[in-house]
Each structure stands twice: as structure tokens, then as C-alpha cells.
Amino acid sequence: MQITEDKKNRLVAAITVAAVVLIVIFIAVIIYQMVEMVVIKNRKQDIEDQITELEGKIAAGQDDLEYLQSEEYLKEYLLRNGYSWETK
């Protein structure tokens, strides 16, 4: 079976179009993945920032808790509410 020049040209054109479409799809997938990586990186950074902020709040809360449990706070509380601090 002989391939005529016209059929050969159509076959080459079809292969070229298929290759171009395939390359465009691959490029679109690569761009999508790069955008997704940037979004994930930004989300990770936001979460790390939130963790740092919450760790600071925990440390501050721990300091407040230690103060509220101290004898010094108890004395101030008693004096503020009209009681006296007496040790026997």
C-alpha cells in the first residue's frame, strides 16, 4: 500500500497537532503544580507564624499562671479585699 503525498501531509499535520496539544497539556500541568507548590508553601508559612504566635501566648499565659499561684498575688488579693495577711 502506497502512501500518497496528500495522505503523508495529512498524517504529518495530525502528528504535529497531537504533539503540540500534548506539549500544551504538559505545560499546563507543570504550571498548575508550580502554583500549587507556592500556595502550599505560603500556607505552611502562615501556619508556622500562627504556631509561633500561639507559643508566645502560651508562654505569657504560663507566666500569668505562675504569678496568680504565687504567695505575692495572694497577699495582694487579700489586702485588696480587706483581709490581712498574718502568718503564725
mmCIF file of C-alpha atoms in Angstrom:
data_model
loop_
_atom_site.group_PDB
_atom_site.id
_atom_site.type_symbol
_atom_site.label_atom_id
_atom_site.label_comp_id
_atom_site.label_asym_id
_atom_site.label_seq_id
_atom_site.Cartn_x
_atom_site.Cartn_y
_atom_site.Cartn_z
ATOM 1 C CA MET A 1 0.000 0.000 0.000
ATOM 2 C CA GLN A 2 1.427 3.256 -1.152
ATOM 3 C CA ILE A 3 1.003 6.421 0.910
ATOM 4 C CA THR A 4 0.251 9.284 -1.385
ATOM 5 C CA GLU A 5 1.779 12.686 -0.868
ATOM 6 C CA ASP A 6 -1.578 14.096 0.268
ATOM 7 C CA LYS A 7 -2.076 11.364 2.888
ATOM 8 C CA LYS A 8 1.518 11.785 4.042
ATOM 9 C CA ASN A 9 0.983 15.542 4.516
ATOM 10 C CA ARG A 10 -2.251 14.973 6.476
ATOM 11 C CA LEU A 11 -0.531 12.353 8.670
ATOM 12 C CA VAL A 12 2.374 14.695 9.425
ATOM 13 C CA ALA A 13 -0.068 17.517 10.209
ATOM 14 C CA ALA A 14 -2.098 15.262 12.537
ATOM 15 C CA ILE A 15 1.039 14.098 14.351
ATOM 16 C CA THR A 16 2.226 17.704 14.685
ATOM 17 C CA VAL A 17 -1.109 18.871 16.074
ATOM 18 C CA ALA A 18 -1.204 15.948 18.525
ATOM 19 C CA ALA A 19 2.343 16.707 19.674
ATOM 20 C CA VAL A 20 1.563 20.417 20.146
ATOM 21 C CA VAL A 21 -1.602 19.615 22.112
ATOM 22 C CA LEU A 22 0.329 17.162 24.278
ATOM 23 C CA ILE A 23 3.072 19.734 24.949
ATOM 24 C CA VAL A 24 0.461 22.374 25.854
ATOM 25 C CA ILE A 25 -1.190 19.958 28.280
ATOM 26 C CA PHE A 26 2.175 19.124 29.884
ATOM 27 C CA ILE A 27 2.991 22.829 30.243
ATOM 28 C CA ALA A 28 -0.414 23.485 31.814
ATOM 29 C CA VAL A 29 0.132 20.644 34.303
ATOM 30 C CA ILE A 30 3.597 21.955 35.206
ATOM 31 C CA ILE A 31 2.255 25.493 35.733
ATOM 32 C CA TYR A 32 -0.587 24.145 37.878
ATOM 33 C CA GLN A 33 1.845 22.164 40.017
ATOM 34 C CA MET A 34 4.114 25.170 40.475
ATOM 35 C CA VAL A 35 1.187 27.345 41.547
ATOM 36 C CA GLU A 36 0.031 24.615 43.935
ATOM 37 C CA MET A 37 3.533 24.399 45.449
ATOM 38 C CA VAL A 38 3.579 28.173 46.037
ATOM 39 C CA VAL A 39 0.142 28.028 47.666
ATOM 40 C CA ILE A 40 1.232 25.157 49.934
ATOM 41 C CA LYS A 41 4.459 26.983 50.833
ATOM 42 C CA ASN A 42 2.502 30.126 51.767
ATOM 43 C CA ARG A 43 0.019 28.086 53.797
ATOM 44 C CA LYS A 44 2.905 26.382 55.602
ATOM 45 C CA GLN A 45 4.459 29.764 56.416
ATOM 46 C CA ASP A 46 1.127 31.061 57.744
ATOM 47 C CA ILE A 47 0.752 28.009 59.972
ATOM 48 C CA GLU A 48 4.318 28.380 61.257
ATOM 49 C CA ASP A 49 3.603 32.051 62.053
ATOM 50 C CA GLN A 50 0.444 31.050 63.920
ATOM 51 C CA ILE A 51 2.382 28.411 65.861
ATOM 52 C CA THR A 52 4.993 30.987 66.866
ATOM 53 C CA GLU A 53 2.271 33.421 67.960
ATOM 54 C CA LEU A 54 0.443 30.765 69.966
ATOM 55 C CA GLU A 55 3.662 29.591 71.619
ATOM 56 C CA GLY A 56 4.233 33.204 72.726
ATOM 57 C CA LYS A 57 0.717 33.373 74.131
ATOM 58 C CA ILE A 58 1.238 30.077 75.957
ATOM 59 C CA ALA A 59 4.469 31.376 77.486
ATOM 60 C CA ALA A 60 2.735 34.593 78.568
ATOM 61 C CA GLY A 61 -0.163 32.586 79.980
ATOM 62 C CA GLN A 62 2.252 30.374 81.879
ATOM 63 C CA ASP A 63 3.890 33.455 83.408
ATOM 64 C CA ASP A 64 0.470 34.802 84.404
ATOM 65 C CA LEU A 65 -0.493 31.444 85.894
ATOM 66 C CA GLU A 66 2.691 31.285 87.949
ATOM 67 C CA TYR A 67 2.050 34.809 89.236
ATOM 68 C CA LEU A 68 -1.586 34.034 90.106
ATOM 69 C CA GLN A 69 -0.454 30.955 92.019
ATOM 70 C CA SER A 70 2.247 32.856 93.919
ATOM 71 C CA GLU A 71 2.122 33.975 97.524
ATOM 72 C CA GLU A 72 2.720 37.557 96.398
ATOM 73 C CA TYR A 73 -0.555 37.596 94.430
ATOM 74 C CA LEU A 74 -2.411 36.018 97.334
ATOM 75 C CA LYS A 75 -1.176 38.776 99.652
ATOM 76 C CA GLU A 76 -2.214 41.484 97.184
ATOM 77 C CA TYR A 77 -5.611 39.867 96.680
ATOM 78 C CA LEU A 78 -6.262 39.611 100.403
ATOM 79 C CA LEU A 79 -5.198 43.218 101.042
ATOM 80 C CA ARG A 80 -7.301 44.477 98.132
ATOM 81 C CA ASN A 81 -10.381 42.734 99.532
ATOM 82 C CA GLY A 82 -9.955 43.949 103.096
ATOM 83 C CA TYR A 83 -8.250 40.937 104.635
ATOM 84 C CA SER A 84 -4.959 40.913 106.406
ATOM 85 C CA TRP A 85 -2.066 38.599 105.775
ATOM 86 C CA GLU A 86 -0.923 37.075 109.002
ATOM 87 C CA THR A 87 1.484 34.220 109.403
ATOM 88 C CA LYS A 88 1.565 32.297 112.609
#
